[in-house]
GROMACS .gro file of C-alpha atoms in nm:
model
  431
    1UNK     CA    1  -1.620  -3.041  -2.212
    2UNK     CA    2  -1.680  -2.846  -1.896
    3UNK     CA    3  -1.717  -2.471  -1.986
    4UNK     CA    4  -1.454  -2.254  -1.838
    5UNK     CA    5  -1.657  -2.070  -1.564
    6UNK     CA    6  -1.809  -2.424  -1.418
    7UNK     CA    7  -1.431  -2.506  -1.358
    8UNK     CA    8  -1.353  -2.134  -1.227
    9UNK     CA    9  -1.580  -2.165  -0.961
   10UNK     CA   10  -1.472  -2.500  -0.879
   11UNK     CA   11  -1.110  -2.425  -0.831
   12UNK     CA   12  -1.243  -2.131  -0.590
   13UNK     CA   13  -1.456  -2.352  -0.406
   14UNK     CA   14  -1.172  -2.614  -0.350
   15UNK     CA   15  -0.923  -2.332  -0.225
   16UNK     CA   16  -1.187  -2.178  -0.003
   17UNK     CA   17  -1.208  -2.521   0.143
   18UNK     CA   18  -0.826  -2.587   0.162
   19UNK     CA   19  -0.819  -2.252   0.358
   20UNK     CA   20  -0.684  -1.946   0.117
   21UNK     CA   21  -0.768  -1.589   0.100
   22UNK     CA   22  -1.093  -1.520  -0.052
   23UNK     CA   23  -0.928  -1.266  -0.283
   24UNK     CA   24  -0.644  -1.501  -0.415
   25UNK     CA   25  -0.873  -1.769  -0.468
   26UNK     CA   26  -1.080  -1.523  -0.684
   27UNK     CA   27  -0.802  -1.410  -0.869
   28UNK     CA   28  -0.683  -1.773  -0.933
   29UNK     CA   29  -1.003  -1.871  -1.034
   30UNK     CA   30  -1.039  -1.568  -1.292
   31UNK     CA   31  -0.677  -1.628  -1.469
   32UNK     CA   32  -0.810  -1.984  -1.494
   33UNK     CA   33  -1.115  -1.872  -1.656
   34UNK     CA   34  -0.940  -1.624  -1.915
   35UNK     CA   35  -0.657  -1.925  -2.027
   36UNK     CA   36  -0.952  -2.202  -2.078
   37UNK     CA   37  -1.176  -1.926  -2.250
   38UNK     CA   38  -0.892  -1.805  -2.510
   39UNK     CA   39  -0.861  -1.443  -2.336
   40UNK     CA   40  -0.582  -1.274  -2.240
   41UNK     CA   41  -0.462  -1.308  -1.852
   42UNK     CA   42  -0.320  -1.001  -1.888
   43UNK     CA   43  -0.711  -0.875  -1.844
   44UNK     CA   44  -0.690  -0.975  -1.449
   45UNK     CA   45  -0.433  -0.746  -1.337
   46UNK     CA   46  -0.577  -0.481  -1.566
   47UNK     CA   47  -0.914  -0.480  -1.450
   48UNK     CA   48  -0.819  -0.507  -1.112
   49UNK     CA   49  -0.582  -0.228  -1.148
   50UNK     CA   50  -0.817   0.000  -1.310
   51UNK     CA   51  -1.055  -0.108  -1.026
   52UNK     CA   52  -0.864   0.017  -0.773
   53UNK     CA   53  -0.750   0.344  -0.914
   54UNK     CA   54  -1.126   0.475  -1.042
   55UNK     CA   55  -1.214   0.351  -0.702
   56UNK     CA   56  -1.187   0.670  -0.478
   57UNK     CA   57  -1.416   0.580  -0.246
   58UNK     CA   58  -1.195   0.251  -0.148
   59UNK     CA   59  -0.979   0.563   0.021
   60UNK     CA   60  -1.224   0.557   0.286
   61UNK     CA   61  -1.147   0.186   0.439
   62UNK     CA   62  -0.771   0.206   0.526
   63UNK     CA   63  -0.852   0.570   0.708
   64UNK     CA   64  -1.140   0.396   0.887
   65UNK     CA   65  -0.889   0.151   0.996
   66UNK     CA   66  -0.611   0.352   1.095
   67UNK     CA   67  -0.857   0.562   1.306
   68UNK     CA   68  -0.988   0.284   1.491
   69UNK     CA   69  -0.659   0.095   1.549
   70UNK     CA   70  -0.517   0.451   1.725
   71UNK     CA   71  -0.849   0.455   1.949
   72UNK     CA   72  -0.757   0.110   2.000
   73UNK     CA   73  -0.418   0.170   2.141
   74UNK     CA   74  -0.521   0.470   2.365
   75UNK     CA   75  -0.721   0.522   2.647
   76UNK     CA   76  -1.034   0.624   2.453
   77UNK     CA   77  -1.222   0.303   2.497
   78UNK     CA   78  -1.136   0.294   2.867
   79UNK     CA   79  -1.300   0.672   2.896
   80UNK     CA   80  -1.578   0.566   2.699
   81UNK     CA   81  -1.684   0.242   2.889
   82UNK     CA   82  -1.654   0.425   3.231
   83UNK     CA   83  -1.917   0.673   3.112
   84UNK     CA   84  -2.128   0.397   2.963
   85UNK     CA   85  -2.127   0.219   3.297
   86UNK     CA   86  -2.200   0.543   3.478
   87UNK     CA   87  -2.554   0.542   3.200
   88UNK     CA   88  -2.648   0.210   3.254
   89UNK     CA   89  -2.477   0.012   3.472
   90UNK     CA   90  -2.725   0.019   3.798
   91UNK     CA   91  -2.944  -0.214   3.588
   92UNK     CA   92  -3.005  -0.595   3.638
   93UNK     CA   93  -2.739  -0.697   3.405
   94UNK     CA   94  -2.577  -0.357   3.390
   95UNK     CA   95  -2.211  -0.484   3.204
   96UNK     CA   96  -2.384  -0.601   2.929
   97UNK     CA   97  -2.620  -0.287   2.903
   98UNK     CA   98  -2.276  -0.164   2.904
   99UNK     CA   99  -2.156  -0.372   2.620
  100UNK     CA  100  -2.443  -0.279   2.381
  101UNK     CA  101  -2.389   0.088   2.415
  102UNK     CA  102  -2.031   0.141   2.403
  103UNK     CA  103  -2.074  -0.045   2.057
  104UNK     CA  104  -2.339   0.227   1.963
  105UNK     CA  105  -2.078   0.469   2.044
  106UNK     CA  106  -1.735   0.331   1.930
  107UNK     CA  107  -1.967   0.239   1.571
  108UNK     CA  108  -1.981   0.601   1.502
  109UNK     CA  109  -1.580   0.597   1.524
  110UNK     CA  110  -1.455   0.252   1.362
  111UNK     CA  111  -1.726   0.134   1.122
  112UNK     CA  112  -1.582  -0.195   1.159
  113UNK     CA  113  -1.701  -0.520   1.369
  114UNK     CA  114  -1.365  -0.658   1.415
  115UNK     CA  115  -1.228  -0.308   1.559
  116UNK     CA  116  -1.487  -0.316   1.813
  117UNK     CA  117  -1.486  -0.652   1.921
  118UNK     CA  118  -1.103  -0.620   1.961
  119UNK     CA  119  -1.046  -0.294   2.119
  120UNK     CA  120  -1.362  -0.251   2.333
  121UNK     CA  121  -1.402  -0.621   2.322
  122UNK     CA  122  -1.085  -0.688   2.525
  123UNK     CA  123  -1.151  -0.433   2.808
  124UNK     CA  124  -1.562  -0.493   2.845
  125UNK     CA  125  -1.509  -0.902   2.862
  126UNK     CA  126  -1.246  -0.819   3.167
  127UNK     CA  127  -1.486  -0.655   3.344
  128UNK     CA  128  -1.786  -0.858   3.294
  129UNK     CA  129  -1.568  -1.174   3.441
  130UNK     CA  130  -1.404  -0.985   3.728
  131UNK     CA  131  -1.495  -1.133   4.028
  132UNK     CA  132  -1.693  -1.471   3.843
  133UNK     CA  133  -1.981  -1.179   3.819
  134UNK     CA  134  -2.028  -1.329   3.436
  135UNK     CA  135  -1.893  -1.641   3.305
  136UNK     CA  136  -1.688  -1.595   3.025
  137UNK     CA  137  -1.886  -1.744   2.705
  138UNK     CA  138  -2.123  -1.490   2.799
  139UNK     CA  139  -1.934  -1.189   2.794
  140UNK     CA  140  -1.743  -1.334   2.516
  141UNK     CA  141  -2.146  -1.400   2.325
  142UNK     CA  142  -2.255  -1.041   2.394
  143UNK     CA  143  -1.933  -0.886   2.275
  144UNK     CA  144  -1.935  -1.098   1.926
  145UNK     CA  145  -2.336  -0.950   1.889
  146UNK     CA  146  -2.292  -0.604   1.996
  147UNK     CA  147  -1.980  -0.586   1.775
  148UNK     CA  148  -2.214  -0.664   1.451
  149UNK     CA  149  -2.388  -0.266   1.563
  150UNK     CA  150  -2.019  -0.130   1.440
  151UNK     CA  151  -2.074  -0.161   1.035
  152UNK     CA  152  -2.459  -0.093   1.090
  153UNK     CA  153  -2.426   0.284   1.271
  154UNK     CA  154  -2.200   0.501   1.100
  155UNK     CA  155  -1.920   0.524   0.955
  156UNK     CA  156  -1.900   0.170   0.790
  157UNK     CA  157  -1.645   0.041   0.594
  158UNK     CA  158  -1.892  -0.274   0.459
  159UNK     CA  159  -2.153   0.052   0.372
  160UNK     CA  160  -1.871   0.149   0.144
  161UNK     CA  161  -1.792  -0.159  -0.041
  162UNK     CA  162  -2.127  -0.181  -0.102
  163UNK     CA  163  -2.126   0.195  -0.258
  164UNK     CA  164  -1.877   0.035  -0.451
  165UNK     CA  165  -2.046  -0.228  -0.602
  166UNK     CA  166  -2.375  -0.102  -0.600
  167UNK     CA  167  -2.295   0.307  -0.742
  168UNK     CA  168  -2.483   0.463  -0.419
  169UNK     CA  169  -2.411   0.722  -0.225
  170UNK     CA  170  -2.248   0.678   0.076
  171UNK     CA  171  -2.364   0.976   0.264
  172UNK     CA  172  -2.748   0.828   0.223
  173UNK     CA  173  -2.597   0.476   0.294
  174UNK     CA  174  -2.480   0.602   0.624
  175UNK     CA  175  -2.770   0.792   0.671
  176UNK     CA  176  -2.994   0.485   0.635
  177UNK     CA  177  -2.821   0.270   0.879
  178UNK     CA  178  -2.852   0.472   1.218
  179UNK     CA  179  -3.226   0.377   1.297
  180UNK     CA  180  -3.160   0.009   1.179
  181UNK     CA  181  -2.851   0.021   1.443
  182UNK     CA  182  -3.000   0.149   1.681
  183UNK     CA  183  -3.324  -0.098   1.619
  184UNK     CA  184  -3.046  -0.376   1.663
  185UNK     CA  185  -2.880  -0.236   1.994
  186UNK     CA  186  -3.252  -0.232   2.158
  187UNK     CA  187  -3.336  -0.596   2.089
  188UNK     CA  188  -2.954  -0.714   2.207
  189UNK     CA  189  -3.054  -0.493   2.508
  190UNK     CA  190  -3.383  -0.637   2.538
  191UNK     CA  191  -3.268  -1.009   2.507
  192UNK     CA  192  -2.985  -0.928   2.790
  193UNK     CA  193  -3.227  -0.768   2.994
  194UNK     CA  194  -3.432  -1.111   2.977
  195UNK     CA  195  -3.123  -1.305   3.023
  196UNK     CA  196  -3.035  -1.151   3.314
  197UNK     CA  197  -3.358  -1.128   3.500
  198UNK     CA  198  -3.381  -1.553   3.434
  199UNK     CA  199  -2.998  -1.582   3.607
  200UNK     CA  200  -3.001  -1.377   3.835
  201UNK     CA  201  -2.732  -1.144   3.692
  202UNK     CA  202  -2.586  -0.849   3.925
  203UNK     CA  203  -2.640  -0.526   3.958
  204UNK     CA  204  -2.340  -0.341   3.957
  205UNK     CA  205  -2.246  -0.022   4.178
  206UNK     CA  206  -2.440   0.274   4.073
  207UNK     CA  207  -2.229   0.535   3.981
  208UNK     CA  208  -2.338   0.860   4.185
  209UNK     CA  209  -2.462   1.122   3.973
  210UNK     CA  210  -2.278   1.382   4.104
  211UNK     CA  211  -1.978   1.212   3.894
  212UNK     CA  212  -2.170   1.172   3.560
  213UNK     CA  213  -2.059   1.557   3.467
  214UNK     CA  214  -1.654   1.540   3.495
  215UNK     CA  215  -1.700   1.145   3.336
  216UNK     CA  216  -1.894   1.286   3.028
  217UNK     CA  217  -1.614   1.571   3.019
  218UNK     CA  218  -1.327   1.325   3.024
  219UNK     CA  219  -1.533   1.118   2.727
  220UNK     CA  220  -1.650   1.432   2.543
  221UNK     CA  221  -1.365   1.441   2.310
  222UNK     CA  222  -1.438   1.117   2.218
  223UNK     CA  223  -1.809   1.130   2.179
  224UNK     CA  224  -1.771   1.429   1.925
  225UNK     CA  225  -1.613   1.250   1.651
  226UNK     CA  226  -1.948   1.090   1.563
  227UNK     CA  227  -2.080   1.408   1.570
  228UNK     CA  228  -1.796   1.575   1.373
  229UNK     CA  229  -1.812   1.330   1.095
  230UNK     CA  230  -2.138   1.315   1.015
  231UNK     CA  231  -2.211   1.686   1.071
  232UNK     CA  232  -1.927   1.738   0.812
  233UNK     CA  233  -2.048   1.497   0.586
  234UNK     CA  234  -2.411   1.570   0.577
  235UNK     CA  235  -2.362   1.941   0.618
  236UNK     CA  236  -2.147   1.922   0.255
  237UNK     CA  237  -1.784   2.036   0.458
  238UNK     CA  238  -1.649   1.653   0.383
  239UNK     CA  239  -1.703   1.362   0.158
  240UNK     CA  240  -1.728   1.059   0.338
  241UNK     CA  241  -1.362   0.972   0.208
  242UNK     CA  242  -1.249   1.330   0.325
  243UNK     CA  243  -1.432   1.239   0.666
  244UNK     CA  244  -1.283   0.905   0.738
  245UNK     CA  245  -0.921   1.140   0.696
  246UNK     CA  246  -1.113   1.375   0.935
  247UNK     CA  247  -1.139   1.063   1.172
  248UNK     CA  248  -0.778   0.906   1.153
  249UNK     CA  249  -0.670   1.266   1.222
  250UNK     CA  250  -0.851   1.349   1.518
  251UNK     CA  251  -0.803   1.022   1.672
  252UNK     CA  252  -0.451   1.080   1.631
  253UNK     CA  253  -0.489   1.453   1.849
  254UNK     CA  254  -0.720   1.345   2.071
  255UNK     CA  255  -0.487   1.036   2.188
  256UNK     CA  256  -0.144   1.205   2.166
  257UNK     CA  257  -0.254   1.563   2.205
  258UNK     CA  258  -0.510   1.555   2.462
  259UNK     CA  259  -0.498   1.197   2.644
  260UNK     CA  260  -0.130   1.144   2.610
  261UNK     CA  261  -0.245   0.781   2.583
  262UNK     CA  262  -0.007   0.688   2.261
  263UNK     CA  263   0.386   0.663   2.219
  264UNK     CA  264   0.560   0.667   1.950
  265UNK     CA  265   0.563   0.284   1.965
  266UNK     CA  266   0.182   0.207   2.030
  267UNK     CA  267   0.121   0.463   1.681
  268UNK     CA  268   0.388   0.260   1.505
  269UNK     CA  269   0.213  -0.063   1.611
  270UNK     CA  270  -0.145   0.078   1.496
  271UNK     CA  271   0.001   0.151   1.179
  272UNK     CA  272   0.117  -0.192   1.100
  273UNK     CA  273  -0.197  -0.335   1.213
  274UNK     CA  274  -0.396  -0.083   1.031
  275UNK     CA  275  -0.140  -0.198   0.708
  276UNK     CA  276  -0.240  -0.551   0.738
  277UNK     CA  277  -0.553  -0.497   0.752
  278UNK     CA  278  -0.600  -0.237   0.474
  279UNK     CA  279  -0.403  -0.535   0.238
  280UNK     CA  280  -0.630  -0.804   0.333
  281UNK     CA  281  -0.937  -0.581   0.253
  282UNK     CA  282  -0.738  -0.484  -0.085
  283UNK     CA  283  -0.682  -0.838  -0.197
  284UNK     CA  284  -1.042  -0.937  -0.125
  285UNK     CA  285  -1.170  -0.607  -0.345
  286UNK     CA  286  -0.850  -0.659  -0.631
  287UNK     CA  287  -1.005  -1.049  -0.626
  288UNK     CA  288  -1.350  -0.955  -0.686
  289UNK     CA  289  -1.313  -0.686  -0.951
  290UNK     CA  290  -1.109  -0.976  -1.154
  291UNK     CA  291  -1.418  -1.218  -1.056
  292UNK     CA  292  -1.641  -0.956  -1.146
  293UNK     CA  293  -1.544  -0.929  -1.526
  294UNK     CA  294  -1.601  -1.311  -1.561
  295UNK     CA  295  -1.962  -1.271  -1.452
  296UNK     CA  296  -2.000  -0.981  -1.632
  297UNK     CA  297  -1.849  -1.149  -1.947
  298UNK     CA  298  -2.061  -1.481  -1.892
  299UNK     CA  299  -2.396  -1.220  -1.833
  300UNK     CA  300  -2.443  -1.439  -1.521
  301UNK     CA  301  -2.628  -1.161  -1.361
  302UNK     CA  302  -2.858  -1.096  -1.640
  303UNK     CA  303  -2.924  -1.490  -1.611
  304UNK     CA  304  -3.055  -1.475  -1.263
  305UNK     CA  305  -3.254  -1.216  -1.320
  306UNK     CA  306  -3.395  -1.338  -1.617
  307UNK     CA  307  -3.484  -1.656  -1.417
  308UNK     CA  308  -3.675  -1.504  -1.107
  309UNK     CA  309  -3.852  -1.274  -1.376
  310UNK     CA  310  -3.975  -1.594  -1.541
  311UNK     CA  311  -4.058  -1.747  -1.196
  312UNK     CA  312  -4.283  -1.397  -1.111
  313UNK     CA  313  -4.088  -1.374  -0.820
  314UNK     CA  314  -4.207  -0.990  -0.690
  315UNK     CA  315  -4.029  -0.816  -0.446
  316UNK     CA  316  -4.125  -0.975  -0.073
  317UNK     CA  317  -4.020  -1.346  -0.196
  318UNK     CA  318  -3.697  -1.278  -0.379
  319UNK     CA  319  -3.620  -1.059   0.019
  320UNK     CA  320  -3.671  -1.347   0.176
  321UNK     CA  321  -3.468  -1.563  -0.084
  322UNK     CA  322  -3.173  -1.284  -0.043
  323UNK     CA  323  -3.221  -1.320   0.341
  324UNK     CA  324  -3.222  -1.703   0.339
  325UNK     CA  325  -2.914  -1.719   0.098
  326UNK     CA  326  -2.697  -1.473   0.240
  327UNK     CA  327  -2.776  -1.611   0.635
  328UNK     CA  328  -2.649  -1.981   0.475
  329UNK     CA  329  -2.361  -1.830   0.334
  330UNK     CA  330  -2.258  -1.638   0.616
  331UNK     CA  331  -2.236  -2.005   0.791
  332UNK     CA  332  -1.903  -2.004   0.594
  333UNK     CA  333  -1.821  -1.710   0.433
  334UNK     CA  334  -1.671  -1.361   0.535
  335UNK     CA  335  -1.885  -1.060   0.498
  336UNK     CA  336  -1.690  -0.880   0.298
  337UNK     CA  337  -1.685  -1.135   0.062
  338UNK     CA  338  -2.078  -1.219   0.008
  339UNK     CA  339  -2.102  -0.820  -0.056
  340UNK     CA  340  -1.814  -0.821  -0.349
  341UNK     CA  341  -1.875  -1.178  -0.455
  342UNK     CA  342  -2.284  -1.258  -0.453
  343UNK     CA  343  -2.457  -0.873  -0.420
  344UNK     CA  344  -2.325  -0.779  -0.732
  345UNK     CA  345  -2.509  -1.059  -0.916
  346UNK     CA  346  -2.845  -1.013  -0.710
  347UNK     CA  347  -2.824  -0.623  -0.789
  348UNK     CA  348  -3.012  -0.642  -1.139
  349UNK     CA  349  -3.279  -0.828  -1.001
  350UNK     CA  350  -3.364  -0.638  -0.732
  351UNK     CA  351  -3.315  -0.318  -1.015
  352UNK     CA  352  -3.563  -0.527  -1.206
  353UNK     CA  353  -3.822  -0.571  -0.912
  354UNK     CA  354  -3.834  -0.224  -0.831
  355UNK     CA  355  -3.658  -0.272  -0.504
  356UNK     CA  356  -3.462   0.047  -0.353
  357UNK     CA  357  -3.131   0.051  -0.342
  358UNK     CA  358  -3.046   0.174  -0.052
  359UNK     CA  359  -3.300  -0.042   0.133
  360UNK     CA  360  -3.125  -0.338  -0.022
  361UNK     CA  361  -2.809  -0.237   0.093
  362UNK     CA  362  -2.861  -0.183   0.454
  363UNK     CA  363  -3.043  -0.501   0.436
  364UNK     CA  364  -2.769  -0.737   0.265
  365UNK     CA  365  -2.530  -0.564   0.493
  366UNK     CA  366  -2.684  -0.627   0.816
  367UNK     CA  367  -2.730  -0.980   0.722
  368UNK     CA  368  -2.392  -0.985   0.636
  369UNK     CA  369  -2.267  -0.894   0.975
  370UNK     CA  370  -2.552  -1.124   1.141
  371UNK     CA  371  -2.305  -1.424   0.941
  372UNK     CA  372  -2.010  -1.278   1.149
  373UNK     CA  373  -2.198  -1.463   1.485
  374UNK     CA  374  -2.337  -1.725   1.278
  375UNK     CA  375  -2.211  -2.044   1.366
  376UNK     CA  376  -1.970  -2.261   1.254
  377UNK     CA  377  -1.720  -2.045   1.101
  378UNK     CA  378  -1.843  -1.698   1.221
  379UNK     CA  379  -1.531  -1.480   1.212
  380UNK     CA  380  -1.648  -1.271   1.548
  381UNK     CA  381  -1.750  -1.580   1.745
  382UNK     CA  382  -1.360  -1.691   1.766
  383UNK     CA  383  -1.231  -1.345   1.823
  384UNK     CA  384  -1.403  -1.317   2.103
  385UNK     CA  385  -1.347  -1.692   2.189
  386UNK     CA  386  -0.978  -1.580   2.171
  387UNK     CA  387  -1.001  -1.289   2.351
  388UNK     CA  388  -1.178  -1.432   2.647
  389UNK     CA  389  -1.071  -1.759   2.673
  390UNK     CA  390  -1.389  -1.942   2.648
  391UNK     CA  391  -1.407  -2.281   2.449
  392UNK     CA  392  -1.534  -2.150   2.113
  393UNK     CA  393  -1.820  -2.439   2.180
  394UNK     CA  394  -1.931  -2.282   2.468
  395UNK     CA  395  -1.963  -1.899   2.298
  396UNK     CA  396  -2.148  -2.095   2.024
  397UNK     CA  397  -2.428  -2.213   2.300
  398UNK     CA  398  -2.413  -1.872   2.411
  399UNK     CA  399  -2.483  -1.663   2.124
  400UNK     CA  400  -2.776  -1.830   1.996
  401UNK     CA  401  -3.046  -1.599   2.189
  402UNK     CA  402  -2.858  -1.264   2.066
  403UNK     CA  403  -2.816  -1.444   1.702
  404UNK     CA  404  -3.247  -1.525   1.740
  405UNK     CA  405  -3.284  -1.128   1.843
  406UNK     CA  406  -3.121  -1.015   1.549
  407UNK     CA  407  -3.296  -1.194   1.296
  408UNK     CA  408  -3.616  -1.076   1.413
  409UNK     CA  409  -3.437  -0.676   1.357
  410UNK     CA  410  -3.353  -0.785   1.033
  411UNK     CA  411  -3.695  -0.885   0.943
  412UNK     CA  412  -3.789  -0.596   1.039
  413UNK     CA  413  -3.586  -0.390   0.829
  414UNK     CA  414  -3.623  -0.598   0.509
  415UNK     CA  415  -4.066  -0.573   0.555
  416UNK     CA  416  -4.039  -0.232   0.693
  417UNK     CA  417  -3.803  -0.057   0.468
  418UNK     CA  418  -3.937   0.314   0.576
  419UNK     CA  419  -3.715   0.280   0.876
  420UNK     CA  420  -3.436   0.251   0.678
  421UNK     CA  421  -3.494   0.558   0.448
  422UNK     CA  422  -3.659   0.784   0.679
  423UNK     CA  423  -3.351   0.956   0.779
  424UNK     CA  424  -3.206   0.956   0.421
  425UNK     CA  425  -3.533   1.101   0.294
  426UNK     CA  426  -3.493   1.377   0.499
  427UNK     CA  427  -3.158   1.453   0.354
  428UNK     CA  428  -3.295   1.471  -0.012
  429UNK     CA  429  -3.287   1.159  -0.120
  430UNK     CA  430  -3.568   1.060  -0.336
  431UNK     CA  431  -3.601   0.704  -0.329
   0.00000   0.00000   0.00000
């Protein structure tokens, strides 16, 4: 007889396929383990119960949410991309220069892919096809990469879930992900910059630097929240869950306060987005704390590792195996999922190898994201295919050069891993 986790995963598997949640499927798939395995169902909803309540640091991701979905609503990304073009639009290809740092900047704000490629998204694509100056799979392509900078840079709600599963700290997570962001923005920037010289892209009209001062003043409120968050956080005023309250709250005054950019309506409307958001993201964590018992209970982790031991994998090849497996499942998974569903069983191995932990997060995260533009399912590739208009085949053709460029960051980080923990190392942390 078929034991009862073979069949778990199965019945996952087949509702994947049929096209249900992630989460449900998981928590299907767990109640169908504990019946055929003699254990009480009841143990589901417990565990994921208990989950969620020990979980404090889950606090962070529906705060992170709601603060993005205000800025979203306002006129903060508007303020933001007109001083971004005034910084680097007189260059050969200057809208997508554009692109790539207004998602440096709104990723200190959102921490989320989707937030960026929706809010700033929507406004940036508009202006790269005004006029027929861009056709609009590219400025659809760019936005999808450039988006995958938001959970990289600080804040970043995948850094958390990965906290989660993982028992880091978040302030070092964060910490470790601004150089590998910023790594990431230079090669997008890099590979438009080649793009553009090859077609023939224009330049747009320079802003006169006279007007740089009152545009950095009109976008100063907005460019302090990075500042404020992490200064709080890594100066000991906030925890990261404090901070991401810090951030919902001072989006909220800077948009109704200062801008006057939100009514009542708009908030109202941010809130139920920021709701249905915050559920999805709960079902998919509720899902894998249920899944996670099984494996726990079936030692599946302690299996793995046992088997790469036996193979003397070392540290470099089971990388690259991580790398390879997480960049196939990306082809059809969501992020979120590979980091609750397949990180947690890779985390004793790489304990066992001597890998760091926070290297291995920033790693399996940034992969992660790189699945978000990873064709065919690629959640970020029909956003933006959506947003702009442009046949989703067409983005597809488009994205490959960006997708190429941030593979080559990524193998970077995983081979180089004193990039990633300079900046924590400097904060005290001793790995």
């Amino acid at each position: 007889m078929t034991d009862p986790l073979t069949l778990a995963i199965v019945l996952i598997v087949v509702l994947v396929i049929a096209g249900q949640s992630v989460g449900i499927t998981m928590i299907a798939g767990s109640l169908m383990y504990l019946v055929l395995a003699g254990r009480d169902p009841g143990l589901a909803p417990e565990t994921m119960l208990q989950g969620l309540f020990n979980g404090y640091t889950l606090l962070a991701i529906p705060l992170f949410i709601l603060a993005a979905d205000i800025m979203n609503v306002g006129s903060l990304a508007d303020r933001l991309l007109r001083f971004c073009q005034a910084l680097v639009g007189r260059f050969r290809g200057g809208l997508g220069h554009v692109n790539v740092v207004s998602s440096v900047i709104f990723s200190g704000m959102s921490g989320s892919a989707v937030a960026d490629a929706v809010g700033m998204g929507k406004i940036i694509i508009g202006m790269m096809t005004k006029d027929g100056r861009y056709t609009p799979q590219y400025a659809a392509a760019i936005t999808a990469a450039t988006a995958t900078i938001g959970p990289i840079i600080p804040p970043s709600i995948p850094m958390v879930l990965y906290a989660l599963v993982a028992d880091q700290s978040i302030g070092f997570l964060f910490a470790a992900g601004i150089l590998p962001g910023l790594m990431m923005a230079f090669m997008m920037a890099g590979m438009n910059y080649v793009i553009a010289r090859r077609r023939n892209f224009p330049v747009d009209d320079v802003v006169p630097a006279r007007e740089l001062p009152a545009l950095t003043f009109k976008a100063l409120p907005a460019l302090l929240l990075p500042v404020i968050l992490l200064g709080g956080i890594y100066g000991g005023v906030v925890t990261p869950t404090e901070a991401a309250a810090v951030a919902a709250f001072y989006a909220l005054v800077i948009s109704i306060v200062l801008y006057r950019s939100v009514s009542i309506r708009q908030f109202y409307g941010a809130l139920l987005s920021s709701a249905r958001s915050t559920a999805a993201v709960g079902i998919l964590v509720a899902g894998a704390l249920a899944f996670e018992y099984v494996i726990v209970r079936e030692q599946v982790p302690n299996q793995i590792a046992s088997v790469m031991l036996d193979w003397e994998m070392n540290a470099i090849t089971f990388l690259i195996a991580v790398n390879v497996l997480i960049l196939v499942l990306g082809c059809v998974l969501e992020g979120g999922a590979i980091l609750l569903i397949i990180v947690p069983i890779l985390i004793p191995t790489a304990e066992a190898l001597g890998i760091d932990m926070v290297h291995f997060g920033v790693v399996v995260v940034v992969n992660a994201m790189i699945g978000l533009i990873t064709p065919p399912y690629g959640l970020l590739l029909f956003i933006v295919s959506n947003v702009s208009g442009a046949p989703i085949g067409k983005v597809i053709q488009e994205i490959w050069p960006f997708l190429l460029a941030l593979i080559a960051a990524l193998i970077v980080i995983t081979f180089v891993p004193d990039i990633v923990l300079f900046l924590p190392r400097l904060l005290g942390y001793n790995g």
